[in-house]
Amino acid sequence: MSRFDKKTMLLAGIIFISSFCLWAMFHVWTRTFAMDLGYQISMEQGIKQEFTNENKSLRLEISTLKRTDRLESIALKDLGMSPPAPEQVVHLWKNE
């Protein structure tokens, strides 16, 4: 009976150590996976911030390019346009 007890204890010890090693490997894997996800999130937030800054600068550039005084000076100087004569102006009214 003592031999059976030694085999049982050895088997139980091997199962316990194997279970502990599997748990430890799973724990390390989940921690590593969580750290990788954290790094990826940080990188994506940085990219988002870059795109946000670029979007702001492009919106500023658009508003600068749409300025009426700039468009008027281009029309007068570069395109040779002039303001319309009073007889060239046609008023359209919407019927109510």
Short mmCIF file of the N, C-alpha and C atoms (twelve columns), coordinates in Angstrom:
data_MODEL
# 
_entry.id   MODEL 
# 
loop_
_atom_site.group_PDB 
_atom_site.id 
_atom_site.type_symbol 
_atom_site.label_atom_id 
_atom_site.label_alt_id 
_atom_site.label_comp_id 
_atom_site.label_asym_id 
_atom_site.label_seq_id 
_atom_site.Cartn_x 
_atom_site.Cartn_y 
_atom_site.Cartn_z 
_atom_site.pdbx_PDB_model_num 
ATOM 1   N N  . MET A 1  0.805   -1.190 0.000   1 
ATOM 2   C CA . MET A 1  0.000   0.000  0.000   1 
ATOM 3   C C  . MET A 1  0.850   1.257  0.000   1 
ATOM 4   N N  . SER A 2  2.061   1.163  0.501   1 
ATOM 5   C CA . SER A 2  2.905   2.339  0.525   1 
ATOM 6   C C  . SER A 2  3.366   2.703  -0.887  1 
ATOM 7   N N  . ARG A 3  3.523   1.685  -1.757  1 
ATOM 8   C CA . ARG A 3  3.929   1.956  -3.142  1 
ATOM 9   C C  . ARG A 3  2.810   2.717  -3.861  1 
ATOM 10  N N  . PHE A 4  1.568   2.335  -3.652  1 
ATOM 11  C CA . PHE A 4  0.432   3.015  -4.255  1 
ATOM 12  C C  . PHE A 4  0.362   4.459  -3.788  1 
ATOM 13  N N  . ASP A 5  0.654   4.691  -2.550  1 
ATOM 14  C CA . ASP A 5  0.636   6.041  -2.007  1 
ATOM 15  C C  . ASP A 5  1.749   6.889  -2.618  1 
ATOM 16  N N  . LYS A 6  2.918   6.310  -2.857  1 
ATOM 17  C CA . LYS A 6  4.014   7.058  -3.475  1 
ATOM 18  C C  . LYS A 6  3.666   7.421  -4.906  1 
ATOM 19  N N  . LYS A 7  3.060   6.473  -5.643  1 
ATOM 20  C CA . LYS A 7  2.662   6.751  -7.029  1 
ATOM 21  C C  . LYS A 7  1.582   7.840  -7.070  1 
ATOM 22  N N  . THR A 8  0.654   7.750  -6.165  1 
ATOM 23  C CA . THR A 8  -0.416  8.743  -6.109  1 
ATOM 24  C C  . THR A 8  0.135   10.118 -5.765  1 
ATOM 25  N N  . MET A 9  1.040   10.155 -4.813  1 
ATOM 26  C CA . MET A 9  1.651   11.438 -4.427  1 
ATOM 27  C C  . MET A 9  2.494   12.005 -5.561  1 
ATOM 28  N N  . LEU A 10 3.242   11.141 -6.258  1 
ATOM 29  C CA . LEU A 10 4.057   11.598 -7.387  1 
ATOM 30  C C  . LEU A 10 3.169   12.132 -8.497  1 
ATOM 31  N N  . LEU A 11 2.095   11.425 -8.816  1 
ATOM 32  C CA . LEU A 11 1.155   11.867 -9.844  1 
ATOM 33  C C  . LEU A 11 0.497   13.185 -9.445  1 
ATOM 34  N N  . ALA A 12 0.094   13.292 -8.204  1 
ATOM 35  C CA . ALA A 12 -0.525  14.534 -7.728  1 
ATOM 36  C C  . ALA A 12 0.485   15.678 -7.789  1 
ATOM 37  N N  . GLY A 13 1.730   15.418 -7.437  1 
ATOM 38  C CA . GLY A 13 2.762   16.449 -7.508  1 
ATOM 39  C C  . GLY A 13 3.021   16.892 -8.939  1 
ATOM 40  N N  . ILE A 14 3.083   15.930 -9.853  1 
ATOM 41  C CA . ILE A 14 3.302   16.267 -11.269 1 
ATOM 42  C C  . ILE A 14 2.125   17.068 -11.804 1 
ATOM 43  N N  . ILE A 15 0.923   16.686 -11.465 1 
ATOM 44  C CA . ILE A 15 -0.265  17.425 -11.916 1 
ATOM 45  C C  . ILE A 15 -0.264  18.833 -11.329 1 
ATOM 46  N N  . PHE A 16 0.092   18.964 -10.057 1 
ATOM 47  C CA . PHE A 16 0.133   20.282 -9.420  1 
ATOM 48  C C  . PHE A 16 1.193   21.171 -10.074 1 
ATOM 49  N N  . ILE A 17 2.396   20.646 -10.274 1 
ATOM 50  C CA . ILE A 17 3.475   21.433 -10.874 1 
ATOM 51  C C  . ILE A 17 3.132   21.793 -12.314 1 
ATOM 52  N N  . SER A 18 2.562   20.838 -13.065 1 
ATOM 53  C CA . SER A 18 2.156   21.126 -14.449 1 
ATOM 54  C C  . SER A 18 1.083   22.201 -14.486 1 
ATOM 55  N N  . SER A 19 0.107   22.092 -13.600 1 
ATOM 56  C CA . SER A 19 -0.958  23.101 -13.550 1 
ATOM 57  C C  . SER A 19 -0.392  24.470 -13.196 1 
ATOM 58  N N  . PHE A 20 0.508   24.513 -12.243 1 
ATOM 59  C CA . PHE A 20 1.129   25.780 -11.855 1 
ATOM 60  C C  . PHE A 20 1.924   26.373 -13.020 1 
ATOM 61  N N  . CYS A 21 2.689   25.539 -13.737 1 
ATOM 62  C CA . CYS A 21 3.468   26.035 -14.888 1 
ATOM 63  C C  . CYS A 21 2.546   26.554 -15.984 1 
ATOM 64  N N  . LEU A 22 1.462   25.845 -16.256 1 
ATOM 65  C CA . LEU A 22 0.504   26.317 -17.260 1 
ATOM 66  C C  . LEU A 22 -0.125  27.632 -16.841 1 
ATOM 67  N N  . TRP A 23 -0.507  27.728 -15.564 1 
ATOM 68  C CA . TRP A 23 -1.078  28.985 -15.075 1 
ATOM 69  C C  . TRP A 23 -0.062  30.115 -15.194 1 
ATOM 70  N N  . ALA A 24 1.197   29.864 -14.838 1 
ATOM 71  C CA . ALA A 24 2.232   30.892 -14.903 1 
ATOM 72  C C  . ALA A 24 2.457   31.338 -16.342 1 
ATOM 73  N N  . MET A 25 2.482   30.403 -17.281 1 
ATOM 74  C CA . MET A 25 2.668   30.771 -18.694 1 
ATOM 75  C C  . MET A 25 1.475   31.566 -19.211 1 
ATOM 76  N N  . PHE A 26 0.268   31.159 -18.816 1 
ATOM 77  C CA . PHE A 26 -0.922  31.900 -19.220 1 
ATOM 78  C C  . PHE A 26 -0.906  33.311 -18.638 1 
ATOM 79  N N  . HIS A 27 -0.506  33.433 -17.391 1 
ATOM 80  C CA . HIS A 27 -0.443  34.743 -16.737 1 
ATOM 81  C C  . HIS A 27 0.570   35.650 -17.443 1 
ATOM 82  N N  . VAL A 28 1.737   35.128 -17.757 1 
ATOM 83  C CA . VAL A 28 2.759   35.918 -18.456 1 
ATOM 84  C C  . VAL A 28 2.250   36.314 -19.840 1 
ATOM 85  N N  . TRP A 29 1.585   35.389 -20.537 1 
ATOM 86  C CA . TRP A 29 1.064   35.692 -21.867 1 
ATOM 87  C C  . TRP A 29 0.019   36.805 -21.809 1 
ATOM 88  N N  . THR A 30 -0.894  36.741 -20.836 1 
ATOM 89  C CA . THR A 30 -1.925  37.780 -20.744 1 
ATOM 90  C C  . THR A 30 -1.315  39.133 -20.398 1 
ATOM 91  N N  . ARG A 31 -0.315  39.157 -19.516 1 
ATOM 92  C CA . ARG A 31 0.343   40.427 -19.173 1 
ATOM 93  C C  . ARG A 31 1.068   40.999 -20.399 1 
ATOM 94  N N  . THR A 32 1.748   40.145 -21.141 1 
ATOM 95  C CA . THR A 32 2.453   40.591 -22.341 1 
ATOM 96  C C  . THR A 32 1.463   41.109 -23.378 1 
ATOM 97  N N  . PHE A 33 0.365   40.389 -23.548 1 
ATOM 98  C CA . PHE A 33 -0.669  40.796 -24.490 1 
ATOM 99  C C  . PHE A 33 -1.261  42.146 -24.097 1 
ATOM 100 N N  . ALA A 34 -1.511  42.339 -22.801 1 
ATOM 101 C CA . ALA A 34 -2.065  43.606 -22.315 1 
ATOM 102 C C  . ALA A 34 -1.079  44.754 -22.539 1 
ATOM 103 N N  . MET A 35 0.213   44.503 -22.313 1 
ATOM 104 C CA . MET A 35 1.208   45.557 -22.552 1 
ATOM 105 C C  . MET A 35 1.285   45.903 -24.035 1 
ATOM 106 N N  . ASP A 36 1.243   44.911 -24.905 1 
ATOM 107 C CA . ASP A 36 1.270   45.176 -26.342 1 
ATOM 108 C C  . ASP A 36 0.058   45.996 -26.766 1 
ATOM 109 N N  . LEU A 37 -1.104  45.647 -26.231 1 
ATOM 110 C CA . LEU A 37 -2.303  46.432 -26.548 1 
ATOM 111 C C  . LEU A 37 -2.173  47.870 -26.054 1 
ATOM 112 N N  . GLY A 38 -1.577  48.052 -24.893 1 
ATOM 113 C CA . GLY A 38 -1.356  49.405 -24.378 1 
ATOM 114 C C  . GLY A 38 -0.446  50.210 -25.276 1 
ATOM 115 N N  . TYR A 39 0.621   49.585 -25.774 1 
ATOM 116 C CA . TYR A 39 1.523   50.271 -26.701 1 
ATOM 117 C C  . TYR A 39 0.811   50.610 -28.009 1 
ATOM 118 N N  . GLN A 40 -0.002  49.691 -28.508 1 
ATOM 119 C CA . GLN A 40 -0.733  49.957 -29.746 1 
ATOM 120 C C  . GLN A 40 -1.730  51.092 -29.559 1 
ATOM 121 N N  . ILE A 41 -2.396  51.118 -28.415 1 
ATOM 122 C CA . ILE A 41 -3.347  52.204 -28.141 1 
ATOM 123 C C  . ILE A 41 -2.611  53.538 -28.070 1 
ATOM 124 N N  . SER A 42 -1.456  53.560 -27.433 1 
ATOM 125 C CA . SER A 42 -0.680  54.801 -27.348 1 
ATOM 126 C C  . SER A 42 -0.262  55.275 -28.732 1 
ATOM 127 N N  . MET A 43 0.182   54.343 -29.576 1 
ATOM 128 C CA . MET A 43 0.578   54.719 -30.935 1 
ATOM 129 C C  . MET A 43 -0.609  55.272 -31.715 1 
ATOM 130 N N  . GLU A 44 -1.755  54.623 -31.601 1 
ATOM 131 C CA . GLU A 44 -2.943  55.081 -32.317 1 
ATOM 132 C C  . GLU A 44 -3.405  56.447 -31.816 1 
ATOM 133 N N  . GLN A 45 -3.291  56.698 -30.529 1 
ATOM 134 C CA . GLN A 45 -3.658  58.013 -29.995 1 
ATOM 135 C C  . GLN A 45 -2.713  59.086 -30.520 1 
ATOM 136 N N  . GLY A 46 -1.426  58.748 -30.655 1 
ATOM 137 C CA . GLY A 46 -0.469  59.694 -31.227 1 
ATOM 138 C C  . GLY A 46 -0.793  60.004 -32.673 1 
ATOM 139 N N  . ILE A 47 -1.143  58.967 -33.444 1 
ATOM 140 C CA . ILE A 47 -1.518  59.171 -34.846 1 
ATOM 141 C C  . ILE A 47 -2.781  60.015 -34.935 1 
ATOM 142 N N  . LYS A 48 -3.739  59.746 -34.044 1 
ATOM 143 C CA . LYS A 48 -4.976  60.527 -34.031 1 
ATOM 144 C C  . LYS A 48 -4.673  61.991 -33.742 1 
ATOM 145 N N  . GLN A 49 -3.770  62.247 -32.809 1 
ATOM 146 C CA . GLN A 49 -3.406  63.622 -32.475 1 
ATOM 147 C C  . GLN A 49 -2.742  64.312 -33.664 1 
ATOM 148 N N  . GLU A 50 -1.878  63.586 -34.387 1 
ATOM 149 C CA . GLU A 50 -1.246  64.161 -35.578 1 
ATOM 150 C C  . GLU A 50 -2.293  64.522 -36.620 1 
ATOM 151 N N  . PHE A 51 -3.267  63.614 -36.849 1 
ATOM 152 C CA . PHE A 51 -4.320  63.890 -37.826 1 
ATOM 153 C C  . PHE A 51 -5.194  65.059 -37.384 1 
ATOM 154 N N  . THR A 52 -5.450  65.159 -36.091 1 
ATOM 155 C CA . THR A 52 -6.245  66.279 -35.580 1 
ATOM 156 C C  . THR A 52 -5.519  67.602 -35.815 1 
ATOM 157 N N  . ASN A 53 -4.215  67.621 -35.537 1 
ATOM 158 C CA . ASN A 53 -3.436  68.847 -35.764 1 
ATOM 159 C C  . ASN A 53 -3.388  69.196 -37.243 1 
ATOM 160 N N  . GLU A 54 -3.220  68.189 -38.093 1 
ATOM 161 C CA . GLU A 54 -3.184  68.450 -39.539 1 
ATOM 162 C C  . GLU A 54 -4.537  68.958 -40.020 1 
ATOM 163 N N  . ASN A 55 -5.620  68.390 -39.482 1 
ATOM 164 C CA . ASN A 55 -6.958  68.837 -39.845 1 
ATOM 165 C C  . ASN A 55 -7.164  70.296 -39.462 1 
ATOM 166 N N  . LYS A 56 -6.714  70.680 -38.266 1 
ATOM 167 C CA . LYS A 56 -6.842  72.079 -37.833 1 
ATOM 168 C C  . LYS A 56 -6.067  73.013 -38.749 1 
ATOM 169 N N  . SER A 57 -4.847  72.617 -39.104 1 
ATOM 170 C CA . SER A 57 -4.046  73.490 -39.971 1 
ATOM 171 C C  . SER A 57 -4.656  73.589 -41.365 1 
ATOM 172 N N  . LEU A 58 -5.224  72.487 -41.877 1 
ATOM 173 C CA . LEU A 58 -5.868  72.535 -43.191 1 
ATOM 174 C C  . LEU A 58 -7.133  73.389 -43.171 1 
ATOM 175 N N  . ARG A 59 -7.884  73.314 -42.078 1 
ATOM 176 C CA . ARG A 59 -9.070  74.173 -41.969 1 
ATOM 177 C C  . ARG A 59 -8.677  75.652 -41.928 1 
ATOM 178 N N  . LEU A 60 -7.578  75.953 -41.233 1 
ATOM 179 C CA . LEU A 60 -7.088  77.328 -41.199 1 
ATOM 180 C C  . LEU A 60 -6.653  77.773 -42.591 1 
ATOM 181 N N  . GLU A 61 -5.971  76.888 -43.303 1 
ATOM 182 C CA . GLU A 61 -5.537  77.223 -44.663 1 
ATOM 183 C C  . GLU A 61 -6.734  77.442 -45.580 1 
ATOM 184 N N  . ILE A 62 -7.767  76.619 -45.449 1 
ATOM 185 C CA . ILE A 62 -8.976  76.791 -46.265 1 
ATOM 186 C C  . ILE A 62 -9.623  78.133 -45.977 1 
ATOM 187 N N  . SER A 63 -9.748  78.478 -44.703 1 
ATOM 188 C CA . SER A 63 -10.382 79.760 -44.371 1 
ATOM 189 C C  . SER A 63 -9.541  80.931 -44.866 1 
ATOM 190 N N  . THR A 64 -8.215  80.774 -44.868 1 
ATOM 191 C CA . THR A 64 -7.350  81.822 -45.397 1 
ATOM 192 C C  . THR A 64 -7.525  81.954 -46.911 1 
ATOM 193 N N  . LEU A 65 -7.615  80.836 -47.608 1 
ATOM 194 C CA . LEU A 65 -7.760  80.865 -49.066 1 
ATOM 195 C C  . LEU A 65 -9.134  81.351 -49.498 1 
ATOM 196 N N  . LYS A 66 -10.155 81.234 -48.660 1 
ATOM 197 C CA . LYS A 66 -11.513 81.657 -49.000 1 
ATOM 198 C C  . LYS A 66 -11.807 83.111 -48.645 1 
ATOM 199 N N  . ARG A 67 -10.842 83.822 -48.086 1 
ATOM 200 C CA . ARG A 67 -11.079 85.213 -47.693 1 
ATOM 201 C C  . ARG A 67 -11.551 86.026 -48.904 1 
ATOM 202 N N  . THR A 68 -12.583 86.825 -48.707 1 
ATOM 203 C CA . THR A 68 -13.160 87.576 -49.828 1 
ATOM 204 C C  . THR A 68 -12.202 88.619 -50.377 1 
ATOM 205 N N  . ASP A 69 -11.440 89.282 -49.520 1 
ATOM 206 C CA . ASP A 69 -10.511 90.289 -50.032 1 
ATOM 207 C C  . ASP A 69 -9.411  89.638 -50.882 1 
ATOM 208 N N  . ARG A 70 -8.980  88.434 -50.523 1 
ATOM 209 C CA . ARG A 70 -7.986  87.711 -51.321 1 
ATOM 210 C C  . ARG A 70 -8.579  87.318 -52.676 1 
ATOM 211 N N  . LEU A 71 -9.811  86.774 -52.656 1 
ATOM 212 C CA . LEU A 71 -10.455 86.380 -53.902 1 
ATOM 213 C C  . LEU A 71 -10.708 87.588 -54.804 1 
ATOM 214 N N  . GLU A 72 -11.075 88.703 -54.199 1 
ATOM 215 C CA . GLU A 72 -11.321 89.919 -54.983 1 
ATOM 216 C C  . GLU A 72 -10.040 90.430 -55.628 1 
ATOM 217 N N  . SER A 73 -8.937  90.394 -54.883 1 
ATOM 218 C CA . SER A 73 -7.670  90.864 -55.466 1 
ATOM 219 C C  . SER A 73 -7.200  89.939 -56.587 1 
ATOM 220 N N  . ILE A 74 -7.419  88.643 -56.459 1 
ATOM 221 C CA . ILE A 74 -7.055  87.715 -57.550 1 
ATOM 222 C C  . ILE A 74 -7.917  87.992 -58.772 1 
ATOM 223 N N  . ALA A 75 -9.219  88.207 -58.559 1 
ATOM 224 C CA . ALA A 75 -10.115 88.483 -59.678 1 
ATOM 225 C C  . ALA A 75 -9.719  89.773 -60.384 1 
ATOM 226 N N  . LEU A 76 -9.375  90.808 -59.635 1 
ATOM 227 C CA . LEU A 76 -9.022  92.101 -60.243 1 
ATOM 228 C C  . LEU A 76 -7.653  92.067 -60.910 1 
ATOM 229 N N  . LYS A 77 -6.648  91.560 -60.219 1 
ATOM 230 C CA . LYS A 77 -5.271  91.639 -60.722 1 
ATOM 231 C C  . LYS A 77 -4.933  90.510 -61.692 1 
ATOM 232 N N  . ASP A 78 -5.179  89.278 -61.298 1 
ATOM 233 C CA . ASP A 78 -4.725  88.146 -62.101 1 
ATOM 234 C C  . ASP A 78 -5.676  87.797 -63.243 1 
ATOM 235 N N  . LEU A 79 -6.972  87.918 -63.014 1 
ATOM 236 C CA . LEU A 79 -7.940  87.513 -64.030 1 
ATOM 237 C C  . LEU A 79 -8.481  88.682 -64.838 1 
ATOM 238 N N  . GLY A 80 -8.138  89.889 -64.476 1 
ATOM 239 C CA . GLY A 80 -8.565  91.077 -65.223 1 
ATOM 240 C C  . GLY A 80 -10.054 91.343 -65.122 1 
ATOM 241 N N  . MET A 81 -10.666 90.921 -64.083 1 
ATOM 242 C CA . MET A 81 -12.100 91.160 -63.907 1 
ATOM 243 C C  . MET A 81 -12.312 92.525 -63.254 1 
ATOM 244 N N  . SER A 82 -13.523 93.033 -63.377 1 
ATOM 245 C CA . SER A 82 -13.862 94.299 -62.720 1 
ATOM 246 C C  . SER A 82 -15.262 94.158 -62.131 1 
ATOM 247 N N  . PRO A 83 -15.599 95.034 -61.192 1 
ATOM 248 C CA . PRO A 83 -16.951 94.964 -60.632 1 
ATOM 249 C C  . PRO A 83 -17.982 95.206 -61.743 1 
ATOM 250 N N  . PRO A 84 -19.163 94.605 -61.656 1 
ATOM 251 C CA . PRO A 84 -20.167 94.776 -62.712 1 
ATOM 252 C C  . PRO A 84 -20.754 96.188 -62.702 1 
ATOM 253 N N  . ALA A 85 -21.120 96.614 -63.891 1 
ATOM 254 C CA . ALA A 85 -21.813 97.904 -64.009 1 
ATOM 255 C C  . ALA A 85 -23.228 97.719 -63.478 1 
ATOM 256 N N  . PRO A 86 -23.853 98.808 -63.028 1 
ATOM 257 C CA . PRO A 86 -25.208 98.678 -62.461 1 
ATOM 258 C C  . PRO A 86 -26.206 98.042 -63.430 1 
ATOM 259 N N  . GLU A 87 -26.066 98.289 -64.736 1 
ATOM 260 C CA . GLU A 87 -27.022 97.705 -65.687 1 
ATOM 261 C C  . GLU A 87 -26.777 96.205 -65.921 1 
ATOM 262 N N  . GLN A 88 -25.626 95.701 -65.490 1 
ATOM 263 C CA . GLN A 88 -25.327 94.282 -65.640 1 
ATOM 264 C C  . GLN A 88 -25.869 93.428 -64.483 1 
ATOM 265 N N  . VAL A 89 -26.259 94.089 -63.431 1 
ATOM 266 C CA . VAL A 89 -26.740 93.369 -62.249 1 
ATOM 267 C C  . VAL A 89 -28.204 92.994 -62.453 1 
ATOM 268 N N  . VAL A 90 -28.509 91.720 -62.277 1 
ATOM 269 C CA . VAL A 90 -29.884 91.228 -62.393 1 
ATOM 270 C C  . VAL A 90 -30.291 90.684 -61.030 1 
ATOM 271 N N  . HIS A 91 -31.389 91.178 -60.531 1 
ATOM 272 C CA . HIS A 91 -31.889 90.726 -59.232 1 
ATOM 273 C C  . HIS A 91 -32.957 89.667 -59.467 1 
ATOM 274 N N  . LEU A 92 -32.828 88.562 -58.820 1 
ATOM 275 C CA . LEU A 92 -33.823 87.495 -58.900 1 
ATOM 276 C C  . LEU A 92 -34.510 87.387 -57.560 1 
ATOM 277 N N  . TRP A 93 -35.818 87.382 -57.601 1 
ATOM 278 C CA . TRP A 93 -36.594 87.303 -56.365 1 
ATOM 279 C C  . TRP A 93 -37.354 85.990 -56.359 1 
ATOM 280 N N  . LYS A 94 -37.386 85.391 -55.223 1 
ATOM 281 C CA . LYS A 94 -38.116 84.144 -55.046 1 
ATOM 282 C C  . LYS A 94 -39.567 84.480 -54.755 1 
ATOM 283 N N  . ASN A 95 -40.479 83.844 -55.507 1 
ATOM 284 C CA . ASN A 95 -41.907 84.069 -55.252 1 
ATOM 285 C C  . ASN A 95 -42.283 83.404 -53.936 1 
ATOM 286 N N  . GLU A 96 -42.966 84.137 -53.136 1 
ATOM 287 C CA . GLU A 96 -43.335 83.622 -51.817 1 
ATOM 288 C C  . GLU A 96 -44.702 83.035 -51.829 1 
# 
